[in-house]
């Protein structure tokens, strides 16, 4: 009888130990809620959970914050189980860096509005290029001033006068490329950039083009090229 009770106690102990090992992981809803709480700011629209890794009794959660439809870089959060549930016990940055990042994120909606103006300027340049192609036998310009016939108009003449640079007041809204399509220069800030491709010997016409817009730090994701002009 004594041996039977000892066996029962051992089974219960093993069962309890097994239950402790099978720790319930935090749900995606909890992870999102706690990450938002860790930042403590109202500027975020969503949290994108990309991966989770269990490390002993904690979870490493890899996530991206969404601000004004812009998904930011991936960051790592360490989750730990407390009496009241899972919490972020180690964030991706220290408090000083977090405060600085929040201030930078607050500028994203304003920059988004500026970038919308640049997108509108890109559409205006696209319109002018379409008209130029029609008036110049289907050929693309090597720059903004060329034209085939005396009575035809250059791209510069076809562009509307209302175009503004939203990042640098008074600066040009469009410009010719300084390098190839993959290289960004500070001189591109707030502008629409025209990249002619395979310019002819006389530097009058090109076989194609790429148009890109630039914020104050990089090219915008959207681009227009001669293949999707129509």
PDB file of C-alpha atoms in Angstrom:
ATOM      1  CA  UNK A   1       0.000   0.000   0.000  1.00  0.00           C
ATOM      2  CA  UNK A   2       2.851   2.314   0.919  1.00  0.00           C
ATOM      3  CA  UNK A   3       4.554   1.655  -2.403  1.00  0.00           C
ATOM      4  CA  UNK A   4       1.298   2.422  -4.199  1.00  0.00           C
ATOM      5  CA  UNK A   5       1.022   5.843  -2.545  1.00  0.00           C
ATOM      6  CA  UNK A   6       4.643   6.613  -3.394  1.00  0.00           C
ATOM      7  CA  UNK A   7       3.963   5.729  -7.020  1.00  0.00           C
ATOM      8  CA  UNK A   8       0.919   8.019  -7.098  1.00  0.00           C
ATOM      9  CA  UNK A   9       2.931  10.909  -5.608  1.00  0.00           C
ATOM     10  CA  UNK A  10       5.651  10.404  -8.215  1.00  0.00           C
ATOM     11  CA  UNK A  11       3.098  10.410 -11.055  1.00  0.00           C
ATOM     12  CA  UNK A  12       1.546  13.652  -9.741  1.00  0.00           C
ATOM     13  CA  UNK A  13       4.980  15.267  -9.429  1.00  0.00           C
ATOM     14  CA  UNK A  14       5.925  14.276 -12.972  1.00  0.00           C
ATOM     15  CA  UNK A  15       2.572  15.544 -14.265  1.00  0.00           C
ATOM     16  CA  UNK A  16       2.971  18.917 -12.535  1.00  0.00           C
ATOM     17  CA  UNK A  17       6.522  19.236 -13.826  1.00  0.00           C
ATOM     18  CA  UNK A  18       5.327  18.440 -17.347  1.00  0.00           C
ATOM     19  CA  UNK A  19       2.618  21.082 -17.080  1.00  0.00           C
ATOM     20  CA  UNK A  20       5.183  23.668 -16.068  1.00  0.00           C
ATOM     21  CA  UNK A  21       7.358  22.780 -19.071  1.00  0.00           C
ATOM     22  CA  UNK A  22       4.401  23.094 -21.442  1.00  0.00           C
ATOM     23  CA  UNK A  23       4.166  26.818 -20.881  1.00  0.00           C
ATOM     24  CA  UNK A  24       1.430  28.501 -22.865  1.00  0.00           C
ATOM     25  CA  UNK A  25       2.941  31.004 -25.310  1.00  0.00           C
ATOM     26  CA  UNK A  26       1.595  34.578 -25.572  1.00  0.00           C
ATOM     27  CA  UNK A  27      -1.073  35.066 -28.220  1.00  0.00           C
ATOM     28  CA  UNK A  28      -0.551  37.453 -31.117  1.00  0.00           C
ATOM     29  CA  UNK A  29      -3.204  39.762 -29.663  1.00  0.00           C
ATOM     30  CA  UNK A  30      -1.317  39.911 -26.357  1.00  0.00           C
ATOM     31  CA  UNK A  31       2.012  40.494 -28.103  1.00  0.00           C
ATOM     32  CA  UNK A  32       0.620  43.384 -30.120  1.00  0.00           C
ATOM     33  CA  UNK A  33      -1.076  44.942 -27.103  1.00  0.00           C
ATOM     34  CA  UNK A  34       2.012  44.723 -24.906  1.00  0.00           C
ATOM     35  CA  UNK A  35       4.342  46.070 -27.620  1.00  0.00           C
ATOM     36  CA  UNK A  36       2.040  49.069 -28.069  1.00  0.00           C
ATOM     37  CA  UNK A  37       1.999  49.523 -24.290  1.00  0.00           C
ATOM     38  CA  UNK A  38       5.799  49.391 -24.179  1.00  0.00           C
ATOM     39  CA  UNK A  39       6.061  52.257 -26.675  1.00  0.00           C
ATOM     40  CA  UNK A  40       3.341  54.240 -24.916  1.00  0.00           C
ATOM     41  CA  UNK A  41       2.545  56.388 -27.958  1.00  0.00           C
ATOM     42  CA  UNK A  42      -0.677  56.794 -29.972  1.00  0.00           C
ATOM     43  CA  UNK A  43       0.975  57.239 -33.358  1.00  0.00           C
ATOM     44  CA  UNK A  44       1.013  53.548 -34.253  1.00  0.00           C
ATOM     45  CA  UNK A  45      -1.679  52.072 -36.485  1.00  0.00           C
ATOM     46  CA  UNK A  46      -0.687  48.436 -36.139  1.00  0.00           C
ATOM     47  CA  UNK A  47       2.016  45.963 -35.124  1.00  0.00           C
ATOM     48  CA  UNK A  48       3.139  43.282 -37.589  1.00  0.00           C
ATOM     49  CA  UNK A  49       4.392  40.158 -35.778  1.00  0.00           C
ATOM     50  CA  UNK A  50       6.906  38.401 -38.037  1.00  0.00           C
ATOM     51  CA  UNK A  51       8.463  35.708 -35.848  1.00  0.00           C
ATOM     52  CA  UNK A  52       8.610  34.347 -32.284  1.00  0.00           C
ATOM     53  CA  UNK A  53      11.340  32.234 -30.681  1.00  0.00           C
ATOM     54  CA  UNK A  54      11.110  30.550 -27.281  1.00  0.00           C
ATOM     55  CA  UNK A  55      14.254  30.996 -25.173  1.00  0.00           C
ATOM     56  CA  UNK A  56      13.883  28.958 -21.953  1.00  0.00           C
ATOM     57  CA  UNK A  57      11.036  30.692 -20.070  1.00  0.00           C
ATOM     58  CA  UNK A  58      10.930  33.795 -22.292  1.00  0.00           C
ATOM     59  CA  UNK A  59       9.880  34.558 -25.850  1.00  0.00           C
ATOM     60  CA  UNK A  60      11.754  36.692 -28.360  1.00  0.00           C
ATOM     61  CA  UNK A  61       9.249  38.454 -30.589  1.00  0.00           C
ATOM     62  CA  UNK A  62      10.287  40.079 -33.867  1.00  0.00           C
ATOM     63  CA  UNK A  63       7.858  42.758 -34.984  1.00  0.00           C
ATOM     64  CA  UNK A  64       7.451  45.876 -37.125  1.00  0.00           C
ATOM     65  CA  UNK A  65       5.523  48.988 -36.164  1.00  0.00           C
ATOM     66  CA  UNK A  66       3.144  50.622 -38.661  1.00  0.00           C
ATOM     67  CA  UNK A  67       2.934  54.429 -38.783  1.00  0.00           C
ATOM     68  CA  UNK A  68       0.797  56.201 -41.388  1.00  0.00           C
ATOM     69  CA  UNK A  69       0.720  53.070 -43.598  1.00  0.00           C
ATOM     70  CA  UNK A  70       4.535  52.872 -43.439  1.00  0.00           C
ATOM     71  CA  UNK A  71       5.956  49.629 -42.007  1.00  0.00           C
ATOM     72  CA  UNK A  72       9.109  50.382 -40.049  1.00  0.00           C
ATOM     73  CA  UNK A  73      12.203  48.247 -39.529  1.00  0.00           C
ATOM     74  CA  UNK A  74      11.989  44.974 -37.623  1.00  0.00           C
ATOM     75  CA  UNK A  75      12.797  45.109 -33.884  1.00  0.00           C
ATOM     76  CA  UNK A  76      13.142  42.455 -31.175  1.00  0.00           C
ATOM     77  CA  UNK A  77      11.131  42.340 -27.933  1.00  0.00           C
ATOM     78  CA  UNK A  78      11.727  39.903 -25.044  1.00  0.00           C
ATOM     79  CA  UNK A  79       8.532  38.683 -23.327  1.00  0.00           C
ATOM     80  CA  UNK A  80       8.406  37.253 -19.816  1.00  0.00           C
ATOM     81  CA  UNK A  81       5.508  35.656 -17.917  1.00  0.00           C
ATOM     82  CA  UNK A  82       4.386  37.517 -14.786  1.00  0.00           C
ATOM     83  CA  UNK A  83       1.522  36.789 -12.379  1.00  0.00           C
ATOM     84  CA  UNK A  84      -0.853  38.917 -14.442  1.00  0.00           C
ATOM     85  CA  UNK A  85       0.277  37.611 -17.817  1.00  0.00           C
ATOM     86  CA  UNK A  86       2.935  38.132 -20.453  1.00  0.00           C
ATOM     87  CA  UNK A  87       4.795  41.460 -20.517  1.00  0.00           C
ATOM     88  CA  UNK A  88       7.668  43.029 -22.455  1.00  0.00           C
ATOM     89  CA  UNK A  89      10.540  42.907 -19.983  1.00  0.00           C
ATOM     90  CA  UNK A  90      13.274  43.916 -22.442  1.00  0.00           C
ATOM     91  CA  UNK A  91      12.538  46.229 -25.374  1.00  0.00           C
ATOM     92  CA  UNK A  92      14.609  46.795 -28.529  1.00  0.00           C
ATOM     93  CA  UNK A  93      16.140  50.105 -27.312  1.00  0.00           C
ATOM     94  CA  UNK A  94      16.762  52.025 -24.091  1.00  0.00           C
ATOM     95  CA  UNK A  95      14.390  54.724 -22.840  1.00  0.00           C
ATOM     96  CA  UNK A  96      16.453  57.627 -24.196  1.00  0.00           C
ATOM     97  CA  UNK A  97      16.627  56.113 -27.669  1.00  0.00           C
ATOM     98  CA  UNK A  98      12.931  55.229 -27.520  1.00  0.00           C
ATOM     99  CA  UNK A  99      12.001  58.839 -26.788  1.00  0.00           C
ATOM    100  CA  UNK A 100      14.119  60.034 -29.715  1.00  0.00           C
ATOM    101  CA  UNK A 101      12.597  57.441 -32.056  1.00  0.00           C
ATOM    102  CA  UNK A 102       9.057  58.457 -31.073  1.00  0.00           C
ATOM    103  CA  UNK A 103       9.858  62.076 -31.918  1.00  0.00           C
ATOM    104  CA  UNK A 104      11.136  60.970 -35.339  1.00  0.00           C
ATOM    105  CA  UNK A 105       8.048  58.824 -35.882  1.00  0.00           C
ATOM    106  CA  UNK A 106       5.807  61.794 -35.146  1.00  0.00           C
ATOM    107  CA  UNK A 107       7.243  63.398 -38.298  1.00  0.00           C
ATOM    108  CA  UNK A 108       6.164  60.477 -40.487  1.00  0.00           C
ATOM    109  CA  UNK A 109       2.573  61.720 -41.084  1.00  0.00           C
ATOM    110  CA  UNK A 110       3.946  65.134 -42.087  1.00  0.00           C
ATOM    111  CA  UNK A 111       6.506  63.537 -44.393  1.00  0.00           C
ATOM    112  CA  UNK A 112       3.769  61.339 -45.850  1.00  0.00           C
ATOM    113  CA  UNK A 113       1.823  64.459 -46.829  1.00  0.00           C
ATOM    114  CA  UNK A 114       4.984  65.872 -48.427  1.00  0.00           C
ATOM    115  CA  UNK A 115       5.600  62.630 -50.288  1.00  0.00           C
ATOM    116  CA  UNK A 116       2.031  62.737 -51.643  1.00  0.00           C
ATOM    117  CA  UNK A 117       2.904  66.093 -53.217  1.00  0.00           C
ATOM    118  CA  UNK A 118       5.989  64.511 -54.805  1.00  0.00           C
ATOM    119  CA  UNK A 119       3.809  61.702 -56.166  1.00  0.00           C
ATOM    120  CA  UNK A 120       1.528  64.318 -57.710  1.00  0.00           C
ATOM    121  CA  UNK A 121       4.590  65.971 -59.265  1.00  0.00           C
ATOM    122  CA  UNK A 122       5.611  62.592 -60.705  1.00  0.00           C
ATOM    123  CA  UNK A 123       2.202  62.259 -62.339  1.00  0.00           C
ATOM    124  CA  UNK A 124       2.582  65.779 -63.770  1.00  0.00           C
ATOM    125  CA  UNK A 125       5.956  64.870 -65.279  1.00  0.00           C
ATOM    126  CA  UNK A 126       4.457  61.667 -66.648  1.00  0.00           C
ATOM    127  CA  UNK A 127       1.690  63.698 -68.311  1.00  0.00           C
ATOM    128  CA  UNK A 128       4.252  66.036 -69.885  1.00  0.00           C
ATOM    129  CA  UNK A 129       6.318  63.098 -71.146  1.00  0.00           C
ATOM    130  CA  UNK A 130       3.254  61.512 -72.759  1.00  0.00           C
ATOM    131  CA  UNK A 131       2.488  64.736 -74.595  1.00  0.00           C
ATOM    132  CA  UNK A 132       6.137  65.071 -75.661  1.00  0.00           C
ATOM    133  CA  UNK A 133       6.128  61.530 -77.064  1.00  0.00           C
ATOM    134  CA  UNK A 134       2.981  62.247 -79.080  1.00  0.00           C
ATOM    135  CA  UNK A 135       4.475  65.430 -80.567  1.00  0.00           C
ATOM    136  CA  UNK A 136       7.899  63.909 -81.308  1.00  0.00           C
ATOM    137  CA  UNK A 137       7.158  60.719 -83.229  1.00  0.00           C
ATOM    138  CA  UNK A 138       7.097  58.475 -80.180  1.00  0.00           C
ATOM    139  CA  UNK A 139      10.598  59.323 -78.989  1.00  0.00           C
ATOM    140  CA  UNK A 140      11.677  60.114 -75.433  1.00  0.00           C
ATOM    141  CA  UNK A 141      13.629  63.264 -74.509  1.00  0.00           C
ATOM    142  CA  UNK A 142      17.257  63.174 -73.351  1.00  0.00           C
ATOM    143  CA  UNK A 143      16.560  66.204 -71.160  1.00  0.00           C
ATOM    144  CA  UNK A 144      13.829  68.737 -70.364  1.00  0.00           C
ATOM    145  CA  UNK A 145      14.758  71.251 -73.090  1.00  0.00           C
ATOM    146  CA  UNK A 146      15.022  69.204 -76.311  1.00  0.00           C
ATOM    147  CA  UNK A 147      12.370  69.074 -79.045  1.00  0.00           C
ATOM    148  CA  UNK A 148      12.341  67.794 -82.589  1.00  0.00           C
ATOM    149  CA  UNK A 149      10.302  70.484 -84.345  1.00  0.00           C
ATOM    150  CA  UNK A 150      10.333  74.275 -83.884  1.00  0.00           C
ATOM    151  CA  UNK A 151       6.602  74.324 -83.190  1.00  0.00           C
ATOM    152  CA  UNK A 152       6.677  71.465 -80.659  1.00  0.00           C
ATOM    153  CA  UNK A 153       7.154  72.018 -76.927  1.00  0.00           C
ATOM    154  CA  UNK A 154       9.892  70.767 -74.649  1.00  0.00           C
ATOM    155  CA  UNK A 155       9.100  68.876 -71.453  1.00  0.00           C
ATOM    156  CA  UNK A 156      10.019  71.974 -69.446  1.00  0.00           C
ATOM    157  CA  UNK A 157       7.454  74.000 -71.392  1.00  0.00           C
ATOM    158  CA  UNK A 158       4.846  71.269 -70.939  1.00  0.00           C
ATOM    159  CA  UNK A 159       5.233  71.090 -67.172  1.00  0.00           C
ATOM    160  CA  UNK A 160       2.772  73.009 -65.051  1.00  0.00           C
ATOM    161  CA  UNK A 161       4.004  76.056 -63.144  1.00  0.00           C
ATOM    162  CA  UNK A 162       2.210  74.991 -59.963  1.00  0.00           C
ATOM    163  CA  UNK A 163       4.719  72.250 -59.078  1.00  0.00           C
ATOM    164  CA  UNK A 164       6.420  72.866 -55.712  1.00  0.00           C
ATOM    165  CA  UNK A 165       9.179  71.194 -53.741  1.00  0.00           C
ATOM    166  CA  UNK A 166       7.493  70.240 -50.422  1.00  0.00           C
ATOM    167  CA  UNK A 167      10.764  69.704 -48.540  1.00  0.00           C
ATOM    168  CA  UNK A 168      12.731  72.785 -49.642  1.00  0.00           C
ATOM    169  CA  UNK A 169      10.581  75.882 -50.314  1.00  0.00           C
ATOM    170  CA  UNK A 170      11.728  77.676 -53.444  1.00  0.00           C
ATOM    171  CA  UNK A 171      13.834  74.764 -54.712  1.00  0.00           C
ATOM    172  CA  UNK A 172      13.042  73.112 -58.076  1.00  0.00           C
ATOM    173  CA  UNK A 173      10.391  70.390 -58.080  1.00  0.00           C
ATOM    174  CA  UNK A 174      12.023  68.390 -60.906  1.00  0.00           C
ATOM    175  CA  UNK A 175      15.611  67.729 -61.890  1.00  0.00           C
ATOM    176  CA  UNK A 176      17.766  65.681 -64.225  1.00  0.00           C
ATOM    177  CA  UNK A 177      19.615  62.676 -62.827  1.00  0.00           C
ATOM    178  CA  UNK A 178      23.105  63.174 -61.407  1.00  0.00           C
ATOM    179  CA  UNK A 179      23.955  59.468 -61.534  1.00  0.00           C
ATOM    180  CA  UNK A 180      22.386  56.113 -62.365  1.00  0.00           C
ATOM    181  CA  UNK A 181      18.984  54.949 -61.195  1.00  0.00           C
ATOM    182  CA  UNK A 182      20.275  53.158 -58.093  1.00  0.00           C
ATOM    183  CA  UNK A 183      22.303  55.981 -56.568  1.00  0.00           C
ATOM    184  CA  UNK A 184      20.695  58.590 -54.309  1.00  0.00           C
ATOM    185  CA  UNK A 185      22.123  62.097 -53.791  1.00  0.00           C
ATOM    186  CA  UNK A 186      21.178  64.758 -51.208  1.00  0.00           C
ATOM    187  CA  UNK A 187      20.561  67.124 -54.131  1.00  0.00           C
ATOM    188  CA  UNK A 188      17.469  65.048 -54.970  1.00  0.00           C
ATOM    189  CA  UNK A 189      15.628  66.090 -51.785  1.00  0.00           C
ATOM    190  CA  UNK A 190      11.957  66.803 -52.442  1.00  0.00           C
ATOM    191  CA  UNK A 191      12.362  66.513 -56.216  1.00  0.00           C
ATOM    192  CA  UNK A 192      11.202  64.351 -59.082  1.00  0.00           C
ATOM    193  CA  UNK A 193      14.231  62.944 -60.911  1.00  0.00           C
ATOM    194  CA  UNK A 194      14.351  62.106 -64.628  1.00  0.00           C
ATOM    195  CA  UNK A 195      16.746  59.316 -65.662  1.00  0.00           C
ATOM    196  CA  UNK A 196      17.047  59.064 -69.496  1.00  0.00           C
ATOM    197  CA  UNK A 197      18.226  55.649 -70.704  1.00  0.00           C
ATOM    198  CA  UNK A 198      20.545  54.976 -73.670  1.00  0.00           C
ATOM    199  CA  UNK A 199      20.844  58.587 -74.800  1.00  0.00           C
ATOM    200  CA  UNK A 200      21.818  58.984 -78.470  1.00  0.00           C
ATOM    201  CA  UNK A 201      25.126  60.485 -79.648  1.00  0.00           C
ATOM    202  CA  UNK A 202      23.628  63.944 -80.140  1.00  0.00           C
ATOM    203  CA  UNK A 203      22.091  63.850 -76.627  1.00  0.00           C
ATOM    204  CA  UNK A 204      18.652  64.677 -77.969  1.00  0.00           C
ATOM    205  CA  UNK A 205      16.616  61.516 -77.549  1.00  0.00           C
ATOM    206  CA  UNK A 206      16.677  58.451 -75.309  1.00  0.00           C
ATOM    207  CA  UNK A 207      15.436  54.908 -75.829  1.00  0.00           C
ATOM    208  CA  UNK A 208      13.631  54.964 -72.493  1.00  0.00           C
ATOM    209  CA  UNK A 209      13.538  56.545 -69.056  1.00  0.00           C
ATOM    210  CA  UNK A 210      12.865  56.090 -65.357  1.00  0.00           C
ATOM    211  CA  UNK A 211      11.244  58.729 -63.155  1.00  0.00           C
ATOM    212  CA  UNK A 212      11.756  58.626 -59.392  1.00  0.00           C
ATOM    213  CA  UNK A 213      10.693  60.840 -56.513  1.00  0.00           C
ATOM    214  CA  UNK A 214      12.807  61.615 -53.471  1.00  0.00           C
ATOM    215  CA  UNK A 215      12.070  62.445 -49.847  1.00  0.00           C
ATOM    216  CA  UNK A 216      14.733  64.104 -47.710  1.00  0.00           C
ATOM    217  CA  UNK A 217      16.584  60.828 -47.207  1.00  0.00           C
ATOM    218  CA  UNK A 218      15.856  58.381 -50.034  1.00  0.00           C
ATOM    219  CA  UNK A 219      13.939  57.536 -53.198  1.00  0.00           C
ATOM    220  CA  UNK A 220      10.226  56.848 -52.839  1.00  0.00           C
ATOM    221  CA  UNK A 221       9.142  53.264 -53.441  1.00  0.00           C
ATOM    222  CA  UNK A 222       7.044  54.106 -56.497  1.00  0.00           C
ATOM    223  CA  UNK A 223       8.752  54.750 -59.841  1.00  0.00           C
ATOM    224  CA  UNK A 224       7.550  55.431 -63.395  1.00  0.00           C
ATOM    225  CA  UNK A 225       9.342  54.084 -66.437  1.00  0.00           C
ATOM    226  CA  UNK A 226       8.845  54.193 -70.175  1.00  0.00           C
ATOM    227  CA  UNK A 227       7.414  50.672 -70.193  1.00  0.00           C
ATOM    228  CA  UNK A 228       4.358  51.720 -68.161  1.00  0.00           C
ATOM    229  CA  UNK A 229       3.986  55.216 -69.578  1.00  0.00           C
ATOM    230  CA  UNK A 230       0.678  54.504 -71.333  1.00  0.00           C
TER     231      UNK A 230
END
